[in-house]
Short mmCIF file of C-alpha atoms in Angstrom, two decimals:
data_model
loop_
_atom_site.label_atom_id
_atom_site.label_comp_id
_atom_site.label_asym_id
_atom_site.label_seq_id
_atom_site.Cartn_x
_atom_site.Cartn_y
_atom_site.Cartn_z
CA UNK S 125 27.96 -16.36 -25.26
CA UNK S 126 29.67 -17.92 -22.14
CA UNK S 127 29.39 -15.21 -20.30
CA UNK S 128 25.70 -15.00 -20.66
CA UNK S 129 25.58 -18.49 -20.44
CA UNK S 130 27.20 -18.51 -17.17
CA UNK S 131 25.11 -15.80 -15.84
CA UNK S 132 22.22 -17.52 -16.78
CA UNK S 133 23.63 -20.40 -14.64
CA UNK S 134 24.49 -17.93 -11.69
CA UNK S 135 20.51 -17.12 -11.75
CA UNK S 136 19.10 -19.86 -11.61
CA UNK S 137 21.34 -21.84 -9.11
CA UNK S 138 20.06 -18.53 -6.94
CA UNK S 139 16.92 -19.07 -7.60
CA UNK S 140 17.01 -23.00 -6.94
CA UNK S 141 18.33 -21.68 -3.70
CA UNK S 142 15.74 -19.32 -2.91
CA UNK S 143 13.34 -22.34 -3.64
CA UNK S 144 15.19 -24.53 -0.94
CA UNK S 145 14.28 -21.52 1.95
CA UNK S 146 10.86 -20.94 0.67
CA UNK S 147 10.50 -25.12 1.13
CA UNK S 148 11.69 -24.45 4.96
CA UNK S 149 8.65 -22.59 5.37
CA UNK S 150 6.46 -25.25 3.91
CA UNK S 151 5.55 -23.94 0.83
CA UNK S 152 6.07 -25.03 -2.79
CA UNK S 153 7.45 -22.75 -5.14
CA UNK S 154 4.77 -22.15 -7.93
CA UNK S 155 5.07 -17.96 -8.49
CA UNK S 156 7.77 -17.43 -11.05
CA UNK S 157 10.86 -15.94 -9.10
CA UNK S 158 11.51 -13.69 -12.25
CA UNK S 159 12.02 -10.35 -10.37
CA UNK S 160 15.33 -8.48 -9.61
CA UNK S 161 16.11 -5.53 -7.42
CA UNK S 162 14.99 -2.62 -9.51
CA UNK S 163 11.56 -4.68 -10.03
CA UNK S 164 11.13 -5.38 -6.50
CA UNK S 165 12.16 -1.49 -5.72
CA UNK S 166 8.91 -0.61 -8.76
CA UNK S 167 6.50 -2.99 -6.74
CA UNK S 168 6.86 -0.64 -3.94
CA UNK S 169 7.46 2.55 -5.53
CA UNK S 170 4.35 2.15 -7.52
CA UNK S 171 2.24 0.71 -4.88
CA UNK S 172 3.30 4.58 -2.68
CA UNK S 173 2.70 5.97 -6.94
CA UNK S 174 3.56 9.96 -5.60
CA UNK S 175 1.61 11.35 -8.66
CA UNK S 176 -1.12 9.30 -8.57
CA UNK S 177 -2.24 9.95 -4.70
CA UNK S 178 -0.19 13.71 -4.51
CA UNK S 179 -2.70 14.54 -7.57
CA UNK S 180 -5.88 13.30 -5.97
CA UNK S 181 -5.63 14.63 -2.33
CA UNK S 182 -3.50 17.63 -2.79
CA UNK S 183 -6.90 19.66 -2.68
CA UNK S 184 -8.14 18.07 -0.09
CA UNK S 185 -4.72 18.97 2.55
CA UNK S 186 -4.93 22.94 1.26
CA UNK S 187 -8.15 22.96 1.63
CA UNK S 188 -8.36 22.07 5.57
CA UNK S 189 -4.46 22.99 6.28
CA UNK S 190 -3.71 25.77 4.11
CA UNK S 191 -0.26 25.98 2.89
CA UNK S 192 0.62 24.83 6.46
CA UNK S 193 -0.41 21.36 5.44
CA UNK S 194 3.05 20.71 3.73
CA UNK S 195 4.43 20.50 7.26
CA UNK S 196 2.55 17.17 7.85
CA UNK S 197 4.19 15.89 5.14
CA UNK S 198 7.67 15.09 6.68
CA UNK S 199 5.99 14.17 9.91
CA UNK S 200 4.36 11.16 8.82
CA UNK S 201 7.26 10.30 6.39
CA UNK S 202 9.53 9.99 9.24
CA UNK S 203 6.60 7.93 11.21
CA UNK S 204 6.53 5.77 7.90
CA UNK S 205 10.15 5.08 7.82
CA UNK S 206 9.95 4.29 11.27
CA UNK S 207 7.12 1.21 10.19
CA UNK S 208 9.36 0.47 7.51
CA UNK S 209 12.55 0.26 9.43
CA UNK S 210 10.45 -2.59 11.22
CA UNK S 211 8.99 -4.25 8.09
CA UNK S 212 12.47 -4.23 6.95
CA UNK S 213 13.99 -6.54 9.39
CA UNK S 214 10.82 -8.93 8.85
CA UNK S 215 11.38 -8.72 5.34
CA UNK S 216 14.81 -10.25 5.94
CA UNK S 217 13.43 -13.48 8.40
CA UNK S 218 10.27 -14.47 6.66
CA UNK S 219 10.47 -13.77 2.51
CA UNK S 220 6.94 -15.17 1.86
CA UNK S 221 3.93 -13.49 0.11
CA UNK S 222 1.15 -12.14 1.90
CA UNK S 223 3.46 -10.19 3.65
CA UNK S 224 1.74 -8.80 6.53
CA UNK S 225 -0.39 -11.74 7.51
CA UNK S 226 2.62 -13.65 7.19
CA UNK S 227 4.66 -11.37 9.59
CA UNK S 228 1.87 -10.90 12.06
CA UNK S 229 1.30 -14.27 12.11
CA UNK S 230 4.48 -15.56 13.49
CA UNK S 231 4.83 -12.86 15.92
CA UNK S 232 1.63 -13.45 17.32
CA UNK S 233 -1.31 -16.20 16.97
CA UNK S 234 -2.27 -17.49 13.99
CA UNK S 235 -5.84 -16.53 14.79
CA UNK S 236 -4.37 -12.35 15.29
CA UNK S 237 -2.16 -12.86 12.11
CA UNK S 238 -5.67 -13.80 10.12
CA UNK S 239 -7.22 -11.33 11.40
CA UNK S 240 -4.83 -8.73 10.19
CA UNK S 241 -4.63 -10.48 6.77
CA UNK S 242 -8.43 -10.08 6.26
CA UNK S 243 -8.09 -6.52 7.39
CA UNK S 244 -5.45 -6.08 5.13
CA UNK S 245 -6.87 -7.38 1.55
CA UNK S 246 -9.87 -5.94 2.62
CA UNK S 247 -8.28 -2.45 2.57
CA UNK S 248 -5.78 -3.41 -0.63
CA UNK S 249 -8.93 -3.87 -2.34
CA UNK S 250 -10.16 -0.47 -1.18
CA UNK S 251 -7.20 1.04 -1.88
CA UNK S 252 -7.30 -0.77 -5.70
CA UNK S 253 -10.83 1.33 -6.30
CA UNK S 254 -9.62 4.34 -4.41
CA UNK S 255 -6.71 4.82 -6.67
CA UNK S 256 -8.68 3.71 -9.93
CA UNK S 257 -10.53 6.71 -8.96
CA UNK S 258 -8.01 9.29 -8.98
CA UNK S 259 -8.88 9.42 -13.11
CA UNK S 260 -11.23 11.36 -12.22
CA UNK S 261 -8.60 14.27 -11.20
CA UNK S 262 -6.31 14.28 -13.92
CA UNK S 263 -8.40 13.18 -17.28
CA UNK S 264 -11.07 15.81 -17.37
CA UNK S 265 -8.33 18.10 -16.84
CA UNK S 266 -6.61 17.02 -20.50
CA UNK S 267 -9.19 16.81 -22.67
CA UNK S 268 -13.14 17.70 -21.38
CA UNK S 269 -14.25 14.43 -23.46
CA UNK S 270 -13.14 12.38 -21.04
CA UNK S 271 -15.92 13.93 -18.68
CA UNK S 272 -18.66 11.33 -19.96
CA UNK S 273 -21.67 12.10 -17.57
CA UNK S 274 -22.58 15.85 -17.10
CA UNK S 275 -19.91 18.51 -17.45
CA UNK S 276 -18.50 19.26 -13.74
CA UNK S 277 -15.66 17.07 -13.17
CA UNK S 278 -15.40 17.83 -9.55
CA UNK S 279 -14.90 14.28 -7.76
CA UNK S 280 -17.39 16.01 -4.66
CA UNK S 281 -20.32 16.86 -7.30
CA UNK S 282 -22.83 14.18 -8.30
CA UNK S 283 -21.77 14.31 -12.55
CA UNK S 284 -17.93 14.36 -11.25
CA UNK S 285 -18.58 11.10 -8.85
CA UNK S 286 -20.37 8.92 -11.74
CA UNK S 287 -17.77 9.53 -14.09
CA UNK S 288 -15.07 8.90 -11.52
CA UNK S 289 -16.91 5.31 -11.51
CA UNK S 290 -17.43 4.88 -14.73
CA UNK S 291 -13.67 5.70 -15.82
CA UNK S 292 -12.17 3.73 -12.52
CA UNK S 293 -13.87 0.48 -13.66
CA UNK S 294 -12.39 0.52 -17.11
CA UNK S 295 -9.35 1.01 -16.11
CA UNK S 296 -9.75 -1.90 -13.78
CA UNK S 297 -10.64 -3.99 -16.83
CA UNK S 298 -7.22 -3.53 -18.43
CA UNK S 299 -4.95 -3.87 -15.26
CA UNK S 300 -6.88 -7.27 -13.89
CA UNK S 301 -5.90 -8.34 -18.16
CA UNK S 302 -2.41 -7.59 -17.31
CA UNK S 303 -2.53 -9.65 -13.83
CA UNK S 304 -3.70 -12.91 -16.06
CA UNK S 305 -0.84 -12.81 -17.97
CA UNK S 306 2.84 -13.43 -16.89
CA UNK S 307 4.02 -11.80 -14.13
CA UNK S 308 7.09 -10.73 -16.71
CA UNK S 309 4.56 -8.88 -18.36
CA UNK S 310 3.54 -7.40 -15.16
CA UNK S 311 7.07 -6.69 -14.24
CA UNK S 312 7.83 -4.93 -17.72
CA UNK S 313 4.72 -2.72 -17.61
CA UNK S 314 5.41 -1.99 -13.86
CA UNK S 315 8.94 -1.06 -14.39
CA UNK S 316 8.45 0.52 -17.47
CA UNK S 317 5.43 2.64 -15.94
CA UNK S 318 7.55 3.50 -12.76
CA UNK S 319 10.40 4.97 -14.60
CA UNK S 320 8.08 7.17 -16.91
CA UNK S 321 6.75 8.25 -12.91
CA UNK S 322 9.49 9.50 -11.38
CA UNK S 323 11.61 10.97 -14.98
CA UNK S 324 7.76 12.78 -15.03
CA UNK S 325 7.80 13.69 -11.54
CA UNK S 326 11.60 15.13 -11.05
CA UNK S 327 9.95 17.43 -14.53
CA UNK S 328 6.94 18.69 -12.72
CA UNK S 329 9.45 19.16 -9.74
CA UNK S 330 11.61 21.11 -11.54
CA UNK S 331 9.01 23.40 -13.75
CA UNK S 332 7.27 24.00 -10.50
CA UNK S 333 10.12 25.41 -8.37
CA UNK S 334 11.49 27.49 -11.86
CA UNK S 335 8.08 28.84 -12.09
CA UNK S 336 7.34 29.80 -7.95
CA UNK S 337 5.55 33.40 -7.66
CA UNK S 338 6.71 32.98 -3.69
CA UNK S 339 8.70 32.34 -1.03
CA UNK S 340 8.92 28.74 1.29
CA UNK S 341 7.61 30.97 4.33
CA UNK S 342 4.72 30.97 2.93
CA UNK S 343 4.34 27.23 4.41
CA UNK S 344 4.34 28.87 7.69
CA UNK S 345 0.18 30.28 7.36
CA UNK S 346 -2.56 27.92 7.23
CA UNK S 347 -5.44 29.81 5.54
CA UNK S 348 -7.37 26.93 5.45
CA UNK S 349 -10.29 25.67 7.32
CA UNK S 350 -8.62 24.20 10.86
CA UNK S 351 -6.25 26.42 11.33
CA UNK S 352 -2.73 25.14 12.24
CA UNK S 353 -4.29 21.87 14.43
CA UNK S 354 -6.31 21.09 12.08
CA UNK S 355 -3.42 21.33 9.35
CA UNK S 356 -1.56 18.79 11.57
CA UNK S 357 -4.90 16.66 11.79
CA UNK S 358 -6.93 16.76 8.65
CA UNK S 359 -4.36 18.28 6.51
CA UNK S 360 -2.05 14.71 7.02
CA UNK S 361 -4.54 12.80 5.91
CA UNK S 362 -2.94 13.30 2.01
CA UNK S 363 0.62 12.09 3.42
CA UNK S 364 -1.06 9.54 5.06
CA UNK S 365 -2.91 7.97 1.85
CA UNK S 366 0.62 8.84 -0.43
CA UNK S 367 2.85 6.86 1.84
CA UNK S 368 1.36 3.63 2.19
CA UNK S 369 2.53 0.73 -0.27
CA UNK S 370 5.87 0.28 0.70
CA UNK S 371 5.62 -3.17 1.71
CA UNK S 372 4.64 -4.41 -1.66
CA UNK S 373 8.31 -5.36 -1.87
CA UNK S 374 8.01 -8.22 0.91
CA UNK S 375 4.13 -8.97 -1.01
CA UNK S 376 6.41 -10.17 -3.65
CA UNK S 377 8.88 -11.41 -1.68
CA UNK S 378 8.26 -14.99 -3.43
CA UNK S 379 8.73 -13.72 -7.16
CA UNK S 380 11.79 -11.98 -5.88
CA UNK S 381 15.63 -13.13 -6.49
CA UNK S 382 17.57 -13.43 -3.49
CA UNK S 383 14.55 -11.93 -1.20
CA UNK S 384 15.73 -11.46 2.16
CA UNK S 385 18.57 -9.55 0.48
CA UNK S 386 16.50 -7.70 -1.95
CA UNK S 387 13.42 -6.52 -0.12
CA UNK S 388 14.81 -4.78 2.85
CA UNK S 389 16.36 -2.34 0.65
CA UNK S 390 13.56 -1.58 -1.53
CA UNK S 391 11.33 -1.34 1.23
CA UNK S 392 13.14 1.35 2.52
CA UNK S 393 14.16 2.55 -0.76
CA UNK S 394 10.97 3.25 -1.88
CA UNK S 395 9.55 4.79 0.61
CA UNK S 396 12.32 7.05 1.03
CA UNK S 397 12.48 7.91 -2.81
CA UNK S 398 8.59 8.63 -2.88
CA UNK S 399 8.85 11.06 0.26
CA UNK S 400 11.33 12.86 -1.02
CA UNK S 401 9.67 13.46 -4.46
CA UNK S 402 6.09 13.74 -2.94
CA UNK S 403 7.32 16.38 -0.55
CA UNK S 404 8.92 18.81 -3.20
CA UNK S 405 5.82 18.08 -5.43
CA UNK S 406 4.35 19.17 -2.53
CA UNK S 407 6.03 22.50 -1.88
CA UNK S 408 6.31 23.47 -6.15
CA UNK S 409 2.88 23.18 -6.21
CA UNK S 410 2.03 25.89 -3.21
CA UNK S 411 4.81 28.13 -4.45
CA UNK S 412 3.95 28.16 -8.15
CA UNK S 413 -0.11 28.43 -7.81
CA UNK S 414 -1.47 31.33 -9.34
CA UNK S 415 -3.13 32.30 -6.32
CA UNK S 416 -3.47 30.75 -3.11
CA UNK S 417 -6.80 32.24 -2.46
CA UNK S 418 -9.01 31.87 -5.16
CA UNK S 419 -10.62 28.70 -3.85
CA UNK S 420 -9.24 26.80 -6.92
CA UNK S 421 -6.53 25.31 -5.26
CA UNK S 422 -9.02 23.42 -2.64
CA UNK S 423 -10.90 22.18 -5.48
CA UNK S 424 -8.81 21.30 -8.17
CA UNK S 425 -5.51 20.80 -6.77
CA UNK S 426 -2.03 20.19 -8.70
CA UNK S 427 -3.98 20.16 -11.97
CA UNK S 428 -4.63 23.63 -11.98
CA UNK S 429 -1.33 24.53 -11.07
CA UNK S 430 0.02 22.33 -13.99
CA UNK S 431 -2.36 23.85 -16.47
CA UNK S 432 -2.68 27.68 -15.28
CA UNK S 433 1.51 27.80 -14.85
CA UNK S 434 2.98 25.82 -17.39
CA UNK S 435 0.66 26.39 -20.09
CA UNK S 436 -2.23 24.20 -21.50
CA UNK S 437 0.05 22.39 -23.69
CA UNK S 438 3.20 21.44 -21.48
CA UNK S 439 0.97 20.84 -18.34
CA UNK S 440 -1.75 18.64 -20.32
CA UNK S 441 1.35 16.62 -21.33
CA UNK S 442 2.71 16.04 -17.66
CA UNK S 443 -0.52 15.09 -16.64
CA UNK S 444 -0.86 12.66 -19.38
CA UNK S 445 2.70 11.07 -17.21
CA UNK S 446 0.34 10.97 -14.09
CA UNK S 447 -2.13 8.96 -16.23
CA UNK S 448 0.25 6.55 -16.70
CA UNK S 449 1.37 6.45 -13.27
CA UNK S 450 -2.23 5.87 -11.66
CA UNK S 451 -2.37 3.59 -14.42
CA UNK S 452 0.23 1.44 -13.04
CA UNK S 453 -0.22 2.04 -9.01
CA UNK S 454 -3.70 0.06 -9.65
CA UNK S 455 -1.74 -2.54 -11.12
CA UNK S 456 0.46 -2.78 -8.83
CA UNK S 457 -2.08 -2.15 -5.76
CA UNK S 458 -4.22 -5.01 -7.75
CA UNK S 459 -1.23 -7.32 -7.76
CA UNK S 460 -0.47 -7.30 -4.18
CA UNK S 461 -3.77 -7.93 -2.96
CA UNK S 462 -3.93 -10.83 -5.31
CA UNK S 463 -0.70 -12.01 -3.22
CA UNK S 464 -2.20 -11.47 -0.06
CA UNK S 465 -5.19 -13.50 -0.63
CA UNK S 466 -3.22 -16.12 -2.52
CA UNK S 467 -1.39 -16.22 0.84
CA UNK S 468 -3.82 -16.69 2.68
CA UNK S 469 -5.64 -19.39 0.89
CA UNK S 470 -3.35 -21.88 -0.19
CA UNK S 471 -3.17 -21.97 3.98
CA UNK S 472 -6.83 -22.74 3.68
CA UNK S 473 -7.85 -19.86 5.39
CA UNK S 474 -10.32 -17.91 3.23
CA UNK S 475 -13.66 -19.26 1.40
CA UNK S 476 -13.03 -20.81 -1.70
CA UNK S 477 -9.27 -21.40 -0.88
CA UNK S 478 -8.76 -24.41 -3.15
CA UNK S 479 -9.93 -22.41 -6.15
CA UNK S 480 -7.83 -19.07 -5.03
CA UNK S 481 -4.68 -20.81 -4.02
CA UNK S 482 -4.27 -22.16 -7.97
CA UNK S 483 -1.36 -20.59 -9.82
CA UNK S 484 -1.32 -21.19 -13.00
CA UNK S 485 1.69 -23.32 -14.15
CA UNK S 486 2.16 -21.67 -17.45
CA UNK S 487 2.20 -17.72 -16.08
CA UNK S 488 3.00 -18.14 -12.44
CA UNK S 489 0.10 -16.03 -11.44
CA UNK S 490 -2.41 -16.62 -9.37
CA UNK S 491 -5.27 -16.05 -11.59
CA UNK S 492 -8.46 -16.31 -9.39
CA UNK S 493 -7.26 -13.73 -7.07
CA UNK S 494 -6.49 -11.48 -9.47
CA UNK S 495 -9.78 -11.51 -10.70
CA UNK S 496 -11.34 -11.30 -7.14
CA UNK S 497 -9.83 -8.04 -6.28
CA UNK S 498 -10.27 -6.77 -9.63
CA UNK S 499 -13.93 -7.71 -9.39
CA UNK S 500 -14.54 -6.13 -5.81
CA UNK S 501 -12.73 -3.43 -6.50
CA UNK S 502 -15.16 -2.55 -9.45
CA UNK S 503 -17.66 -3.57 -7.29
CA UNK S 504 -16.49 -0.69 -4.42
CA UNK S 505 -16.27 1.84 -7.26
CA UNK S 506 -19.69 1.91 -8.10
CA UNK S 507 -20.04 3.43 -5.04
CA UNK S 508 -19.81 6.44 -6.28
CA UNK S 509 -22.37 6.08 -8.70
CA UNK S 510 -24.68 6.71 -5.32
CA UNK S 511 -23.23 9.86 -3.64
CA UNK S 512 -20.39 11.74 -4.17
CA UNK S 513 -19.13 11.72 -0.37
CA UNK S 514 -18.26 7.93 -1.43
CA UNK S 515 -15.32 9.47 -2.74
CA UNK S 516 -13.32 10.08 0.79
CA UNK S 517 -15.15 7.77 2.33
CA UNK S 518 -13.30 5.15 0.12
CA UNK S 519 -10.37 6.67 0.26
CA UNK S 520 -9.65 7.26 3.86
CA UNK S 521 -11.40 3.81 4.83
CA UNK S 522 -8.66 2.65 3.35
CA UNK S 523 -5.77 4.44 4.38
CA UNK S 524 -7.11 3.84 8.07
CA UNK S 525 -7.42 0.05 7.54
CA UNK S 526 -3.66 -0.57 6.31
CA UNK S 527 -2.57 1.22 9.22
CA UNK S 528 -4.17 -0.99 11.39
CA UNK S 529 -3.10 -3.83 9.76
CA UNK S 530 0.87 -2.32 9.80
CA UNK S 531 -0.06 -2.00 13.58
CA UNK S 532 -1.61 -5.17 13.81
CA UNK S 533 2.97 -6.08 13.09
CA UNK S 534 4.54 -3.61 14.93
CA UNK S 535 2.69 -4.57 18.10
CA UNK S 536 3.22 -8.19 18.49
CA UNK S 537 6.69 -7.61 17.31
CA UNK S 538 7.51 -4.91 20.36
CA UNK S 539 5.83 -7.19 22.42
CA UNK S 540 7.92 -10.21 21.61
CA UNK S 541 11.37 -7.83 21.92
CA UNK S 542 9.73 -7.28 25.39
CA UNK S 543 9.83 -10.39 26.46
CA UNK S 544 12.99 -11.27 25.08
CA UNK S 545 11.66 -13.53 22.40
CA UNK S 546 12.52 -11.55 19.15
CA UNK S 547 15.94 -12.54 18.29
CA UNK S 548 17.43 -10.41 15.05
CA UNK S 549 20.17 -12.37 14.82
CA UNK S 550 18.06 -15.21 12.95
CA UNK S 551 16.03 -15.24 9.81
CA UNK S 552 13.00 -16.79 11.37
CA UNK S 553 12.91 -18.54 14.90
CA UNK S 554 12.49 -22.63 13.17
CA UNK S 555 15.02 -22.08 10.46
CA UNK S 556 17.79 -20.38 11.55
CA UNK S 557 19.66 -19.25 8.35
CA UNK S 558 22.59 -16.48 10.44
CA UNK S 559 23.32 -14.71 6.85
CA UNK S 560 21.22 -13.47 3.54
CA UNK S 561 22.17 -15.00 0.13
CA UNK S 562 24.84 -13.11 -0.53
CA UNK S 563 26.34 -14.36 2.95
CA UNK S 564 26.31 -11.08 5.06
CA UNK S 565 23.75 -10.85 8.30
CA UNK S 566 20.32 -10.13 7.02
CA UNK S 567 19.44 -7.04 7.78
CA UNK S 568 18.93 -5.76 11.63
CA UNK S 569 18.04 -2.95 13.20
CA UNK S 570 20.33 -4.39 16.03
CA UNK S 571 19.88 -2.09 19.67
CA UNK S 572 18.10 0.48 17.57
CA UNK S 573 15.48 -1.71 17.19
CA UNK S 574 13.25 -1.39 20.34
CA UNK S 575 12.86 2.52 20.47
CA UNK S 576 12.55 2.46 16.53
CA UNK S 577 9.36 -0.32 16.92
CA UNK S 578 8.37 1.40 19.93
CA UNK S 579 8.10 4.98 17.95
CA UNK S 580 6.47 2.82 15.23
CA UNK S 581 3.38 1.62 17.53
CA UNK S 582 2.78 4.77 18.99
CA UNK S 583 3.01 6.17 15.40
CA UNK S 584 0.73 3.79 14.28
CA UNK S 585 -2.08 3.82 16.65
CA UNK S 586 -1.95 7.94 16.94
CA UNK S 587 -2.23 8.11 13.25
CA UNK S 588 -5.10 5.33 12.85
CA UNK S 589 -6.96 7.44 15.89
CA UNK S 590 -6.69 10.33 13.42
CA UNK S 591 -8.14 8.80 10.53
CA UNK S 592 -10.95 6.59 11.67
CA UNK S 593 -11.77 9.84 14.14
CA UNK S 594 -15.50 10.79 13.02
CA UNK S 595 -15.04 14.40 12.04
CA UNK S 596 -18.55 15.67 10.74
CA UNK S 597 -16.48 18.86 8.20
CA UNK S 598 -14.40 15.90 6.82
CA UNK S 599 -16.58 12.96 5.78
CA UNK S 600 -20.08 14.66 6.22
CA UNK S 601 -19.66 18.05 5.08
CA UNK S 602 -23.17 18.60 3.56
CA UNK S 603 -24.47 17.01 6.53
CA UNK S 604 -27.63 14.59 6.51
CA UNK S 605 -25.71 11.87 5.86
CA UNK S 606 -24.66 10.08 9.26
CA UNK S 607 -22.99 6.87 7.97
CA UNK S 608 -20.22 9.06 6.23
CA UNK S 609 -19.31 10.64 9.21
CA UNK S 610 -18.96 7.00 10.81
CA UNK S 611 -18.20 5.65 7.20
CA UNK S 612 -14.19 4.26 8.62
CA UNK S 613 -15.15 2.82 11.60
CA UNK S 614 -18.18 1.47 10.58
CA UNK S 615 -16.59 -0.50 7.54
CA UNK S 616 -14.01 -1.67 10.11
CA UNK S 617 -16.33 -3.41 12.29
CA UNK S 618 -18.65 -5.26 9.29
CA UNK S 619 -14.82 -5.81 8.25
CA UNK S 620 -13.70 -7.35 11.73
CA UNK S 621 -17.69 -9.16 12.25
CA UNK S 622 -17.74 -10.69 9.09
CA UNK S 623 -14.44 -12.05 9.50
CA UNK S 624 -15.30 -13.62 12.95
CA UNK S 625 -18.46 -14.96 11.98
CA UNK S 626 -16.89 -16.83 8.72
CA UNK S 627 -14.58 -18.17 11.71
CA UNK S 628 -17.39 -18.99 13.56
CA UNK S 629 -18.51 -21.24 11.28
CA UNK S 630 -15.82 -22.97 10.14
CA UNK S 631 -14.85 -24.00 13.79
CA UNK S 632 -18.80 -25.22 13.87
CA UNK S 633 -18.21 -27.82 11.63
CA UNK S 634 -14.80 -29.15 13.29
CA UNK S 635 -12.69 -27.61 10.80
CA UNK S 636 -9.60 -25.41 11.92
CA UNK S 637 -9.80 -21.88 11.01
CA UNK S 638 -6.23 -21.70 10.70
CA UNK S 639 -4.25 -24.57 8.75
CA UNK S 640 -1.20 -23.36 8.50
CA UNK S 641 1.62 -25.04 6.99
CA UNK S 642 4.51 -23.68 8.79
CA UNK S 643 4.18 -21.46 12.18
CA UNK S 644 6.63 -19.85 14.20
CA UNK S 645 4.64 -17.82 17.42
CA UNK S 646 5.88 -17.53 20.74
CA UNK S 647 4.07 -20.78 22.24
CA UNK S 648 5.30 -22.90 18.59
CA UNK S 649 8.78 -21.08 20.17
CA UNK S 650 8.11 -22.78 23.25
CA UNK S 651 7.25 -26.12 22.46
CA UNK S 652 10.33 -26.20 20.20
CA UNK S 653 12.73 -25.29 22.38
CA UNK S 654 11.30 -27.80 25.39
CA UNK S 655 11.89 -30.35 22.01
CA UNK S 656 7.92 -30.41 20.94
CA UNK S 657 7.19 -30.99 17.60
CA UNK S 658 5.74 -27.78 16.01
CA UNK S 659 3.76 -27.42 13.39
#
């Protein structure tokens, strides 16, 4: 009993210390700080959700690159690890909700940071929709009764797209309800789901490799639509879509105990674990597929491999675990998006900020933001009712938006390194904590910071351009829908334009569009050094 009481007292004391540290940034502790290291890891891993996205986009990658598209996975993973290393360093310096928004603002200017947050939160809403739509890839393969509309379950068909929208909206209702409950309930659901996903993914990998019909040398041949170059550029969309969201551990920093110490580790661990499991899933699927040339792998993906190779019973049982992974991924992404929205709203930087910034004292959850993200994602899912091509357009758009938002963090970070104004020995330039909660130096890239940061930026630019490039063969294969070919670029322009219009209206009314509470920017740092007050 005394040991338990002592441990509880230690946690309470640590939580108070975290709250004091948060107050140094100008914010009150409103969200309940109850997440430990595994819960923080689960937040990042469930956003990535290898089972959800590998099953959702395997067929797409294989159809363009053939078996050789496997090699795009380690290439994208290496690039994302560079980005994650930069994020881990920032998570130790700025343990705040709305990580991308907060980091970009403090590395550049409030205006630039606002647009980074705006692009990120819109992108997260699209990601929630895309994750929920993944149910269509799995549920009809488990039982035909889940195909409520028509008979063709392919997401690219009219009936498949409509059915995907209905299943997605139903899932979003469930995840929104969970997001309105206490964050401890959300954390339990997330941890149980992630554990089930990891166990299921490992089991699937083992079964696929033990049922392999060919050797790994087959991955040296493309056999897809675009040859070797197509495998690298278009086939990389699969890896690019899967390996995002590792920053979620940073998004939940204000709900995590000892965030300066925990978040950097879990950001890197979540990406590394997902990267290894996802790569093995891709390779196992290619090696165990009954055929690489009958066309089914390009349309049905891994669901076809499981049910055909492992038998209907075992295959469908494993697909149930994939459904759990999709549900938990949708929940985690919605949670991350709601925290981004909350972070911007409490700074008074969004329409309806007062309502969006409210946190329930009982649950510790920002209920209005959870509802907003859920409703917006459901509306996006309904686009599938209009046209099957919307499925791919939505998925690719959200990837490009998140990559752009990531670049809006790593780019100003690199500029500050080059100018010599980025000090990795301090937790924050206005709050000079030189240690994390354990008394050790905070996570730092040290002398590797500049090359890692530079490579992360180059990778981010290349991948953003690759994802947004208007390829007719990818976005409008049937022809006649030019707006789908240009959908990603048009959506990005519309997002930035809408954000600019809002800021212009706010400024015209005589209000500051960036009323942040505590910001460290290059200009603010210079003012602080000169002895001027920093807002």
